[in-house]
Coordinates of C-alpha atoms in Angstrom, one line a residue:
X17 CA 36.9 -180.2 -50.1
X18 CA 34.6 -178.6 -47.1
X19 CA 34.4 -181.4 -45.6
X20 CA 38.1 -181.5 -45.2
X21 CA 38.7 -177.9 -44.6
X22 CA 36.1 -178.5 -42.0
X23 CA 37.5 -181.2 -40.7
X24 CA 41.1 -179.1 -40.3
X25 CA 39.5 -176.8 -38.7
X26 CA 38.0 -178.4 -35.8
X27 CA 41.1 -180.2 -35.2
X28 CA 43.2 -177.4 -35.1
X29 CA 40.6 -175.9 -32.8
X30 CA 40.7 -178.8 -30.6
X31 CA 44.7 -178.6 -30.1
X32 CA 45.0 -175.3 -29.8
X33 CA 42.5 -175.4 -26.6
X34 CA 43.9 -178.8 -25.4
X35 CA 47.3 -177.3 -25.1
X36 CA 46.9 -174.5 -22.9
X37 CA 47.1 -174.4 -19.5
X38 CA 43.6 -173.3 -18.7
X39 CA 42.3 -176.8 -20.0
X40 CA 44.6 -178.4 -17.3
X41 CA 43.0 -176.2 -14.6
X42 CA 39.2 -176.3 -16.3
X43 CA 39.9 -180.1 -16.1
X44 CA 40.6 -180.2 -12.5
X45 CA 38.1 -177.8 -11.4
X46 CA 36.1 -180.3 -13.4
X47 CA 37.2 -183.3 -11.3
X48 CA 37.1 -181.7 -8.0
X49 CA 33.3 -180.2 -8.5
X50 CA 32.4 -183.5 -9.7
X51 CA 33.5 -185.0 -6.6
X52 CA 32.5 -182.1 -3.9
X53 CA 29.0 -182.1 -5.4
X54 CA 28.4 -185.9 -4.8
X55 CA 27.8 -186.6 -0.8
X56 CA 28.9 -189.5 1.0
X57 CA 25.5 -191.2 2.4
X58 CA 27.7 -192.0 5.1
X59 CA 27.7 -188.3 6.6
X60 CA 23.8 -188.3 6.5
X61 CA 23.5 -186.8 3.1
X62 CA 22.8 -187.8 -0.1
X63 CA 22.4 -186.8 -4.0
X64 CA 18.8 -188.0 -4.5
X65 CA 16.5 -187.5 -1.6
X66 CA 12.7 -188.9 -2.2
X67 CA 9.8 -188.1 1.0
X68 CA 12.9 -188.2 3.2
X69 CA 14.4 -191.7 1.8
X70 CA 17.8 -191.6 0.3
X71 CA 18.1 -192.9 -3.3
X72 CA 20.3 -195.7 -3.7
X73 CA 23.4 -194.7 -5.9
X74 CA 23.0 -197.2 -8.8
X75 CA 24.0 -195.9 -12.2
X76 CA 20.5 -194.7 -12.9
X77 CA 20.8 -192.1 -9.9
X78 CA 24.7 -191.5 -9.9
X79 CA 23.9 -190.8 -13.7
X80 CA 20.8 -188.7 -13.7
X81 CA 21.9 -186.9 -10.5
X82 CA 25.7 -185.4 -11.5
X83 CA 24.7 -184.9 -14.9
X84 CA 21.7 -182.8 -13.7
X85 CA 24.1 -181.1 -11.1
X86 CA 26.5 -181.0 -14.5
X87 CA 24.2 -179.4 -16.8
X88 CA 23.6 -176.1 -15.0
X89 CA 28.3 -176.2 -14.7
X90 CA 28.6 -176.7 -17.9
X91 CA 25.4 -174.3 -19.5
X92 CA 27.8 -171.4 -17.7
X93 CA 30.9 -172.5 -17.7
X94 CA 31.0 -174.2 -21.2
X95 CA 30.0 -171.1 -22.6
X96 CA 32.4 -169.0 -21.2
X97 CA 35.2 -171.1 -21.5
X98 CA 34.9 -171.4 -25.2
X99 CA 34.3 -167.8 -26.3
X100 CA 36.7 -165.1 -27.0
X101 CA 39.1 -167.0 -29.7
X102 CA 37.7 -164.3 -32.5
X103 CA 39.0 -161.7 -29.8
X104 CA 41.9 -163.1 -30.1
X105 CA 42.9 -163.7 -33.3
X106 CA 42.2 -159.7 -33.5
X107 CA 44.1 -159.1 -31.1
X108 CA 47.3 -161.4 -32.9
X109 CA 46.6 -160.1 -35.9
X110 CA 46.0 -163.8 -37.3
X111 CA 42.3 -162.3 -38.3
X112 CA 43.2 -160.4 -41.3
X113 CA 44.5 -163.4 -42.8
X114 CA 41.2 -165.4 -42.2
X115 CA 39.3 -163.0 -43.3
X116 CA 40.9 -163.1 -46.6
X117 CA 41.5 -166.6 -47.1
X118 CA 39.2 -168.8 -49.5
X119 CA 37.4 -170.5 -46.5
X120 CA 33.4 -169.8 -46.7
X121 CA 32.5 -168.3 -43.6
X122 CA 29.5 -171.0 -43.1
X123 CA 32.6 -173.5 -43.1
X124 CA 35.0 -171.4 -41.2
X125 CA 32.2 -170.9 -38.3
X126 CA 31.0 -174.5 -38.5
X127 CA 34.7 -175.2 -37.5
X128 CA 34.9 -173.5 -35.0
X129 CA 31.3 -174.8 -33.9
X130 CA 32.8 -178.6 -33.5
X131 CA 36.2 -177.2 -32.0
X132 CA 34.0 -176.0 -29.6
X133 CA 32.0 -179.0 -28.9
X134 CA 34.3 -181.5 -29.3
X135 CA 36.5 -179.2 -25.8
X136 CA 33.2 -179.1 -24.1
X137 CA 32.9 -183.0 -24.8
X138 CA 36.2 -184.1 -23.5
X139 CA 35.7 -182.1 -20.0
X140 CA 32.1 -183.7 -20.4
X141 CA 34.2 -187.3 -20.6
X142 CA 36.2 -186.4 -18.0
X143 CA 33.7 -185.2 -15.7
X144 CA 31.4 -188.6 -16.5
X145 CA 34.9 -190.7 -16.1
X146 CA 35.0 -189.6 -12.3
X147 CA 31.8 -190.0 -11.9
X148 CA 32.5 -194.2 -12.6
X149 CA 35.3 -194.0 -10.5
X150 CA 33.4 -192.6 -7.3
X151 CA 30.7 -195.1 -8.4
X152 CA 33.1 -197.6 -8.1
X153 CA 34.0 -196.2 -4.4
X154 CA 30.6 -195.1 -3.0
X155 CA 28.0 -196.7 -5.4
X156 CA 25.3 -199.5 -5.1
X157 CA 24.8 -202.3 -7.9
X158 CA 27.1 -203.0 -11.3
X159 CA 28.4 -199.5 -13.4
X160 CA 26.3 -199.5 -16.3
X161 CA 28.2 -197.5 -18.7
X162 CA 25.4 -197.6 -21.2
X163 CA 23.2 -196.0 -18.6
X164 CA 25.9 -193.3 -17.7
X165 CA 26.2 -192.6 -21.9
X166 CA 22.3 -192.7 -22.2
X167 CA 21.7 -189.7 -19.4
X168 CA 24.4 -188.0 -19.9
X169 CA 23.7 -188.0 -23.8
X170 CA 19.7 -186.7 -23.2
X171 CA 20.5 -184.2 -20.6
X172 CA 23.9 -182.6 -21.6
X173 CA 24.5 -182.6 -25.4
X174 CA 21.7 -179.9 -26.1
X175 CA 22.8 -177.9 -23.6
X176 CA 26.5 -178.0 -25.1
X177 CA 25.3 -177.3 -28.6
X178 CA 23.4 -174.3 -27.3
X179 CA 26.6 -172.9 -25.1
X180 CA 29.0 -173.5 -28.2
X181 CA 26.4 -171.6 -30.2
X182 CA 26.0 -169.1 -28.3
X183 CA 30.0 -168.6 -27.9
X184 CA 30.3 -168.4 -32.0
X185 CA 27.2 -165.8 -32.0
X186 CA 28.3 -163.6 -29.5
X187 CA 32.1 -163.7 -31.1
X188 CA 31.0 -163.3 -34.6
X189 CA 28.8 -160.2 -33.8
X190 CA 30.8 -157.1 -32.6
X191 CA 27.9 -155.6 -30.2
X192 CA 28.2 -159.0 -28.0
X193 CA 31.9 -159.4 -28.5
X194 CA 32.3 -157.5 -24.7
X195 CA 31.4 -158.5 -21.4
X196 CA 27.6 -156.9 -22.6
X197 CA 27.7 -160.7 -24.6
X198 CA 28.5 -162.3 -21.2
X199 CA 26.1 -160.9 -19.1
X200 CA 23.3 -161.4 -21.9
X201 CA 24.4 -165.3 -21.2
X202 CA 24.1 -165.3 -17.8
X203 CA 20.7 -163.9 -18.3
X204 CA 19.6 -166.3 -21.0
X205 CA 21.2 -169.1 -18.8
X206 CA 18.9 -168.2 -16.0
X207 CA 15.9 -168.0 -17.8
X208 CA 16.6 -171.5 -18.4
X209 CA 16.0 -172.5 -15.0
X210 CA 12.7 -171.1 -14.6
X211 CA 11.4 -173.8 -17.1
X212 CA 11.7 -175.7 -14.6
X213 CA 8.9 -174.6 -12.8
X214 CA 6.9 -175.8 -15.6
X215 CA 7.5 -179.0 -15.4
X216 CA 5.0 -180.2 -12.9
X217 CA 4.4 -183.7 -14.2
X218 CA 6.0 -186.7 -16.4
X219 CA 4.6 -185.2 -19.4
X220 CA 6.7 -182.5 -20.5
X221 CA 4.9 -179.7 -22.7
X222 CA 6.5 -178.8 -26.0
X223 CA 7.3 -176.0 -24.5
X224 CA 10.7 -177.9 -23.4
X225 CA 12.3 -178.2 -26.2
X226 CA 13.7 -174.7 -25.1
X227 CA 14.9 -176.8 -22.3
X228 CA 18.4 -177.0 -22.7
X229 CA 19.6 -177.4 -19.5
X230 CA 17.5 -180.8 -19.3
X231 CA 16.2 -179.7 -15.8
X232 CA 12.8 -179.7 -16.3
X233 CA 12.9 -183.2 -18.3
X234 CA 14.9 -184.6 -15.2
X235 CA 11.8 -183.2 -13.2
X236 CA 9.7 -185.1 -15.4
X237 CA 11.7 -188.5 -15.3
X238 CA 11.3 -188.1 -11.1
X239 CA 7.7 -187.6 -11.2
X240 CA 7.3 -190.4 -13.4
X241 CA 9.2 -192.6 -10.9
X242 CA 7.7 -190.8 -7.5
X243 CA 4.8 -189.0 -9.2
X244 CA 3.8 -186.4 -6.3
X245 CA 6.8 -187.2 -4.3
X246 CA 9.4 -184.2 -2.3
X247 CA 12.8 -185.0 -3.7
X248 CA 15.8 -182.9 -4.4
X249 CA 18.8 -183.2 -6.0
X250 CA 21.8 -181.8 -4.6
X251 CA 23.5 -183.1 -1.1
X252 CA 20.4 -182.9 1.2
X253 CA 19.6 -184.9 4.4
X254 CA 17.5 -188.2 4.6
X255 CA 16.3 -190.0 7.1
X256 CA 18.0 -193.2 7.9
X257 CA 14.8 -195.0 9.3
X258 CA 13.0 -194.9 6.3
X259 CA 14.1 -197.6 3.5
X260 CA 16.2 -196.3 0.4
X261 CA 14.7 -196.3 -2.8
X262 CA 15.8 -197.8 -5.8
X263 CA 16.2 -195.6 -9.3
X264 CA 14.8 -198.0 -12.7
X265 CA 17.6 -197.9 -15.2
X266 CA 15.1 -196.5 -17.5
X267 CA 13.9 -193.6 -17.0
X268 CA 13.0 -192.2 -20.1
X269 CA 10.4 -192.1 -22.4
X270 CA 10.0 -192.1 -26.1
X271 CA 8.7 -188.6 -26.2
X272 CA 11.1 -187.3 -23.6
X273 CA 14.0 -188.3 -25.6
X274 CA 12.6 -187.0 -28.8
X275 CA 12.2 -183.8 -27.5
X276 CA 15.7 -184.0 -26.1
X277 CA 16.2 -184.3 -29.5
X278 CA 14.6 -181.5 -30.9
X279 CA 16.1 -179.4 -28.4
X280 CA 19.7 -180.2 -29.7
X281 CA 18.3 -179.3 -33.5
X282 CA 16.8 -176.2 -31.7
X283 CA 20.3 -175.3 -29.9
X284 CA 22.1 -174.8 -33.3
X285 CA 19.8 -171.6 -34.3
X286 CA 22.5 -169.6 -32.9
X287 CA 25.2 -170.6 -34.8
X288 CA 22.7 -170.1 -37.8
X289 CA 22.7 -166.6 -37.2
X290 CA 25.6 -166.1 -36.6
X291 CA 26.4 -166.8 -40.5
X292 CA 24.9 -163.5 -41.5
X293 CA 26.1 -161.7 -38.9
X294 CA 29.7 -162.6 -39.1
X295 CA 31.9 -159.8 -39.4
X296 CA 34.8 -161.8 -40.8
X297 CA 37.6 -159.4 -39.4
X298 CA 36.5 -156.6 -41.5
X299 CA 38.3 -153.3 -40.5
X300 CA 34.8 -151.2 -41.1
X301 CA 33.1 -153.6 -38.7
X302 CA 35.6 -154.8 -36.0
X303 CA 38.5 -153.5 -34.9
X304 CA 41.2 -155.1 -32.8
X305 CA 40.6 -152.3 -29.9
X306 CA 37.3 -153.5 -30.0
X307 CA 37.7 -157.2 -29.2
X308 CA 38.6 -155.8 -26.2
X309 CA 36.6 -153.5 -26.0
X310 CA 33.1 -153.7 -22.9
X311 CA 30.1 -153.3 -25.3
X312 CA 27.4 -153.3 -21.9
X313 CA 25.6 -151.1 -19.9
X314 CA 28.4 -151.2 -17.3
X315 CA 30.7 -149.3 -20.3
X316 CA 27.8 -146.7 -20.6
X317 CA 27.7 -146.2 -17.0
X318 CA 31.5 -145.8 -16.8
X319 CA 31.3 -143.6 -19.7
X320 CA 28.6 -141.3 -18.1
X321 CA 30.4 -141.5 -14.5
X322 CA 34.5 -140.6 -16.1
X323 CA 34.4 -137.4 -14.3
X324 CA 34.3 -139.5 -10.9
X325 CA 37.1 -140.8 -11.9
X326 CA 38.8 -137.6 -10.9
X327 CA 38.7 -138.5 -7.1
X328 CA 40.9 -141.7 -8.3
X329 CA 44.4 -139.0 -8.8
X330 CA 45.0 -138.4 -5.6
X331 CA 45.8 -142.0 -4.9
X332 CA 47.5 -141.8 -7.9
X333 CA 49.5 -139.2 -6.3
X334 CA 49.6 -141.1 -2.5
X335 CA 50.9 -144.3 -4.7
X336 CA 53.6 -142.4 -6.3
X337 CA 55.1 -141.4 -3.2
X338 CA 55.0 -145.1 -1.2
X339 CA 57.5 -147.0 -2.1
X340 CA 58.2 -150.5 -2.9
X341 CA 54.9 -152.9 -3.0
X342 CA 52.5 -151.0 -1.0
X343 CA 52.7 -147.6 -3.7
X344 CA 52.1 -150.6 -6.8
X345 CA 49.4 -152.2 -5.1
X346 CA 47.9 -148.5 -4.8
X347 CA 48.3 -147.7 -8.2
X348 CA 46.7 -150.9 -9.3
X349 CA 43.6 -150.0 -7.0
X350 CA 43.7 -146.1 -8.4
X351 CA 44.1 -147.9 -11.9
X352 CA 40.9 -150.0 -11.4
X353 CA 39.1 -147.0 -10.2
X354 CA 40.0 -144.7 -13.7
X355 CA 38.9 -147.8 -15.9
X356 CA 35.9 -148.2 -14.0
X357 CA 34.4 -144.7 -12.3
X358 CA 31.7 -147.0 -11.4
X359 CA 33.3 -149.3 -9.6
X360 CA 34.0 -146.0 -7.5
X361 CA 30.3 -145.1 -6.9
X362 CA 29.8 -148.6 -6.1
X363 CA 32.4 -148.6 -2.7
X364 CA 30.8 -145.6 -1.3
X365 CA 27.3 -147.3 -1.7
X366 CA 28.1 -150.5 -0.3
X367 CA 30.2 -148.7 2.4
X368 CA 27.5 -146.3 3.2
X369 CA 24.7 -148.9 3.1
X370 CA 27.2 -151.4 5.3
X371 CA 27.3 -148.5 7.7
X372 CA 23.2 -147.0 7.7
X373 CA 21.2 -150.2 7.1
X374 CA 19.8 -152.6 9.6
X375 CA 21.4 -155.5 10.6
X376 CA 19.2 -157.9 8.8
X377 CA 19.6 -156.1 5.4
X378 CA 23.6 -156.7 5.6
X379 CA 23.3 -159.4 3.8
X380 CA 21.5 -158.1 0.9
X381 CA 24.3 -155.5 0.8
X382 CA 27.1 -158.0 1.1
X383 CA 25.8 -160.0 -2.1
X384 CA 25.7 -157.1 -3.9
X385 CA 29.1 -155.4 -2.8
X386 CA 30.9 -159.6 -3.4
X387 CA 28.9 -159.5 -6.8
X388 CA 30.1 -156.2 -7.9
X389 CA 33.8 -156.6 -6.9
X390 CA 33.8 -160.6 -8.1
X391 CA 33.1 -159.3 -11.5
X392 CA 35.3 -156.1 -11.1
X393 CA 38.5 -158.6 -10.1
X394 CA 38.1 -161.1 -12.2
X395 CA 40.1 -159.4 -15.2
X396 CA 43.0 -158.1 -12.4
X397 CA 45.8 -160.6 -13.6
X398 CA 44.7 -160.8 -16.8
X399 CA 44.7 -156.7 -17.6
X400 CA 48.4 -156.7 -18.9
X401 CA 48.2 -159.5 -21.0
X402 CA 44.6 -157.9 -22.9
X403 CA 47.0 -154.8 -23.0
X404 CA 50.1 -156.1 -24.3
X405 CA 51.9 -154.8 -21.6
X406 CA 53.0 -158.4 -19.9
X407 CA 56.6 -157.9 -20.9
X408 CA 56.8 -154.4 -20.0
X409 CA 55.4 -154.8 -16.3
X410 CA 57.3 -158.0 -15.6
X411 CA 60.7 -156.1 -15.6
X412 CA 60.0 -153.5 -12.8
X413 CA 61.4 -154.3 -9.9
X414 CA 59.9 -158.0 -8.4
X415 CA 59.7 -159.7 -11.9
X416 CA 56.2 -161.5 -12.7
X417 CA 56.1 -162.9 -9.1
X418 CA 55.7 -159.6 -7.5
X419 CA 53.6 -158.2 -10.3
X420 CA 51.3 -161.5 -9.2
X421 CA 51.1 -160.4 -5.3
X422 CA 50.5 -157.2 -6.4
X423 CA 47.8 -157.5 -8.2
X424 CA 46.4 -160.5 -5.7
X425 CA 46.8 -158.0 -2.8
X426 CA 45.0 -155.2 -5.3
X427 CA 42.0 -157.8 -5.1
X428 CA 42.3 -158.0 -1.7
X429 CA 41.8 -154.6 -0.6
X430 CA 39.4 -153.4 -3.6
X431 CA 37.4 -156.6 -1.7
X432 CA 38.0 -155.1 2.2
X433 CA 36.8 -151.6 0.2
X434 CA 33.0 -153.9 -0.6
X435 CA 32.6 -155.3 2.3
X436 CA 34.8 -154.4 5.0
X437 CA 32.0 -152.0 7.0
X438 CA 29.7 -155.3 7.3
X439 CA 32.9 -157.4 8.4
X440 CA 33.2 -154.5 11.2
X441 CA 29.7 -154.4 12.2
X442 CA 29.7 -158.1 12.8
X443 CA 32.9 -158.3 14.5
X444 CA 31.4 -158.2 17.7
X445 CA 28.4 -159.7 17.7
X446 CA 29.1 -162.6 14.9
X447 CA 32.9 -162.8 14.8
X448 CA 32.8 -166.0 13.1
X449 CA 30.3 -164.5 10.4
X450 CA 33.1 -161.1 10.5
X451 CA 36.2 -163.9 10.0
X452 CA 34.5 -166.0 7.7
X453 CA 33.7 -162.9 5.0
X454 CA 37.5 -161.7 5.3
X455 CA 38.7 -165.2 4.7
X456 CA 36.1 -165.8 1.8
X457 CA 37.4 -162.3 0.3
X458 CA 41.3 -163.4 0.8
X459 CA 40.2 -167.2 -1.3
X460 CA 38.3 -165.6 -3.9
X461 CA 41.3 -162.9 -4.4
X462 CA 43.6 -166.1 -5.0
X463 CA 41.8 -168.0 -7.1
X464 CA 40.8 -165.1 -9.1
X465 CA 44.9 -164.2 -9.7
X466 CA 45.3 -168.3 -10.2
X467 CA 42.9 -168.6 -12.2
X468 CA 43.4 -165.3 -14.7
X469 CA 47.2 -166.2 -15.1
X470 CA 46.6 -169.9 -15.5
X471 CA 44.4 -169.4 -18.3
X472 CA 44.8 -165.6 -19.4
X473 CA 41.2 -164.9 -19.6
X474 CA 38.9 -164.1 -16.8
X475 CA 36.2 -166.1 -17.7
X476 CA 37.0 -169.0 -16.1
X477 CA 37.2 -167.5 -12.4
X478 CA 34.3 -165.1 -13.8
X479 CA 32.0 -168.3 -14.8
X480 CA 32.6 -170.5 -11.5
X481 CA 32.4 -167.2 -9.4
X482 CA 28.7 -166.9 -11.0
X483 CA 27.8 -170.4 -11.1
X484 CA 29.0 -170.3 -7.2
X485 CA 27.1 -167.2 -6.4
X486 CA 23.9 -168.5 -8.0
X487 CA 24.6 -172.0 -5.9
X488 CA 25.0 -170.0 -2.9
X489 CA 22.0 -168.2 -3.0
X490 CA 19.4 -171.2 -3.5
X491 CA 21.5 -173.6 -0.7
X492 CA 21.5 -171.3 2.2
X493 CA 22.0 -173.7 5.3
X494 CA 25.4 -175.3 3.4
X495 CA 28.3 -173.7 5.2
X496 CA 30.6 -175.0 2.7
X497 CA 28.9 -172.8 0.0
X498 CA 28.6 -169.7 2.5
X499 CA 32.2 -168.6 1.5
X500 CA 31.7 -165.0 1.9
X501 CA 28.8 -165.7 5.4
X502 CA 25.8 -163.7 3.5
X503 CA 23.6 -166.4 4.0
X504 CA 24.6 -167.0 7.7
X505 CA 25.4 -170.6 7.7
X506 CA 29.6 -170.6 7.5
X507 CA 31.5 -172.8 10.3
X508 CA 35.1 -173.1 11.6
X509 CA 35.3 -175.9 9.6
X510 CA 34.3 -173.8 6.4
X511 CA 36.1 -171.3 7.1
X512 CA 39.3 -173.0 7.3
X513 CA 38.6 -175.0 4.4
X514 CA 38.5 -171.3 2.5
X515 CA 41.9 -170.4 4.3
X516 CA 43.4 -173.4 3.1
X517 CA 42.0 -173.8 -0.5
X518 CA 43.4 -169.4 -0.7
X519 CA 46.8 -170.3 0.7
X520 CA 47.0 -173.0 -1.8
X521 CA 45.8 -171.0 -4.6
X522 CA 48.0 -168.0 -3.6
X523 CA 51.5 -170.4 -3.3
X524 CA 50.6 -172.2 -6.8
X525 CA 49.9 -169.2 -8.5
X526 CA 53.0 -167.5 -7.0
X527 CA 55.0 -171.0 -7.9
X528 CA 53.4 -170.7 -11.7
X529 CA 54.9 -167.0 -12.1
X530 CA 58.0 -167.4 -10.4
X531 CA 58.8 -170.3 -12.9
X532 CA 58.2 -168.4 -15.8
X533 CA 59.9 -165.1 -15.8
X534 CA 59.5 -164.1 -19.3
X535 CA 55.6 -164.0 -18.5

């Protein structure tokens, strides 16, 4: 009887995810990542670079590069794609009635566990699926799909288990239920990386079985290939004088793969714990208000600052008397302000800093003013449907289509409030630098409103605006992952590649709404 209760369970997770519209979008985001993040040797770049030679693309190397590449997008992104469903069914009231149905809570959880997995799996399929069709394109040798299974299997299925885990944990505990449980993620995530470090050699310590992200095991599989040899991973430059190298198809050792192993075991302890801690929709523990509710030291901070809040009314006031769009884009801004006094603090440090510091410690202020405000946006479109107030807003005048440029044009200028003093102060002596930040601002704005109407939850702009950030940060001569110019390295060509992907963004997204006027 569990096992078919269990079996009901993760099915009926599976479908629910599958239908909505934020699978559609995860999966292309999927598909166009997987293709962006694979260069074309052809333009002097390449995946696998070893002492300067260029790694042929066979399966071993298409495989053990993009599911490297894939591990640290789906260790983020998996887990925020797949948590908040407990918040949810508070928040539909479908939560009582789990909580006193029959079903164990081991069982229930476990359920929820494979729903979880088996989602993560398919955009795992579909990432490795266009992986074989750009082999098929760009690739040297046969596709050996046993190869692709084989890496992809080793390097990606602990670090699945442990993001599907983590999701369940973090839902069935009220304290992590907030963005306080998303940030302790991103923390743990990037811990993960430093393991990396430790891998120095082809024998991995045991220490790696906390590997989930398989980064330091692909480490190890290179240095027992190359042992002392510089590679990277990631689109980096080769010389074409020196002869390519050729990738075994095995690369893996016994011990390798069984500590792969024990890392999956390892990745389920999570999910363990959650079984005590499960609060199984009890009113004295959780409370629908509180699936909703930001349980981090961001809500303690805006708790302590509310009196700042008080310089928000008179743009409450200002907004009141504007009329038509401008006054609703105001009071969205003076909204986001009352919410989040902190938010307030933070534009007249960023602007002040923008305006005091030197010029070569802008760019330290301009990560911290586009990290502040990426996080601080990333719930804009989504705040009416967490507050059950979709309906209500989407009769004013305008409908749901001016509600959505509304709140994209909100976005826009909270960004200009950031970072518009260092946009200023380069305007004349790096006006491409100047341009390249507004235009990175406007694109983010977009797909931040596409993405949090698409899919109703602001974790999928949220997880590839982190992921992107962290990207940014290590590959700092890529002008294609300068969006915002903090490292320096943005072109014309990047920068109109951001114009273009924004004005795309900004017409779907106004499309999407305007074909749905009840929403």
């Amino acid at each position: 009887m569990n096992g078919h209760v269990l079996r009901a369970l993760a099915l009926a997770e599976v479908r629910l995810r599958m239908r909505r519209v934020s699978t559609m979008v995860a999966l292309l985001v999927v598909v166009a990542l997987s293709w962006a993040m694979i260069a074309d040797p052809a333009g002097g770049e390449a995946l696998l670079v070893f002492n300067k030679a260029r790694v042929l693309y066979t399966s071993s190397a298409l495989a053990l590069g993009s599911a490297t590449l894939g591990a640290l997008l789906f260790g983020l992104g998996g887990f925020y794609l797949v948590r908040g469903r407990m918040s949810e069914d508070l928040r539909s009231g479908i939560g009582g009635v789990i909580g006193a149905s029959p079903v164990a809570s081991g069982v229930f959880l476990a359920g929820r566990w494979l729903g979880c997995v088996a989602y993560l799996g398919a955009l795992v399929a579909a990432f490795m699926l266009t992986m074989l069709v750009l082999h098929a394109l760009r690739g040297d040798g046969p596709i050996e799909p046993l190869v692709y299974l084989q890496t992809y299997a080793l390097l990606l299925l602990p670090m699945v288990f442990f993001a599907a885990s983590c999701a369940i944990l973090f839902d069935s505990w009220a304290p992590l239920m907030g963005k306080g449980g998303d940030l302790l993620f991103f923390v743990l995530w990037v811990a993960q990386l430093a393991l990396m470090t430790q891998a120095g050699s082809s024998e991995l310590p045991a220490l790696m079985v906390f590997d989930f992200s398989g980064l330091a095991a692909t480490v190890a599989a290179v240095q027992g290939f190359v042992s002392g040899a510089d590679f990277s991973i990631g689109s980096s430059k080769f010389d074409p004088a020196v002869a390519p190298v050729t990738l075994p198809s095995l690369l893996w050792s016994a011990r390798m793969m069984a500590l792969r192993g024990a890392s999956s075991l390892i990745a389920l302890l999570p999910l363990l714990a959650a079984w005590p801690l499960f609060h199984r929709y009890s009113p004295d523990r959780v409370k629908p208000g509180r699936a909703r509710m930001r349980r981090s030291p961001l809500a303690l901070l805006n708790a302590a600052l509310r009196p700042l809040a008080a310089l928000a009314a008179p743009l409450l006031g200002l907004a009141a008397r504007v009329p038509g769009v401008a006054g609703q884009v105001l009071a969205d801004i003076a909204l986001t302000f009352l919410i989040a006094p902190s938010a307030l603090l933070a534009v007249l440090l960023c602007a002040g800093a923008a305006l005091l510091v030197p010029a070569a410690a802008l760019p330290a202020v301009l990560m911290a003013g586009v990290a502040f405000w990426g996080i601080l946006v990333s719930d804009m479109s989504t705040r009416d449907f967490a507050a059950d107030t979709e309906d209500l807003t989407g009769v004013v005048s305008g409908g749901v289509a001016r509600r959505y440029l509304r709140q994209y044009a909100a976005s826009v200028l909270l960004g200009l409030m950031f970072v518009g003093p260092v946009a200023l102060r380069w305007s004349l002596a790096q006006p491409v630098r100047a341009l390249a930040l507004l235009t990175g601002v406007a694109c983010l704005a977009a797909l931040a409103s596409l993405f949090g109407r698409c899919s109703r939850s602001a974790r999928l702009f949220l997880s590839l605006f982190l992921f992107g950030l962290y990207v940014a940060l290590n590959a700092t001569n890529a002008p294609m992952l300068d969006a915002v110019g903090f490292n320096g390295a943005a072109n014309l060509h990047s920068l109109g590649v951001y114009a273009l992907v924004g004005a795309l963004a900004l017409a779907g997204g106004y499309l999407w709404n305007a074909s749905r006027p009840q929403r």
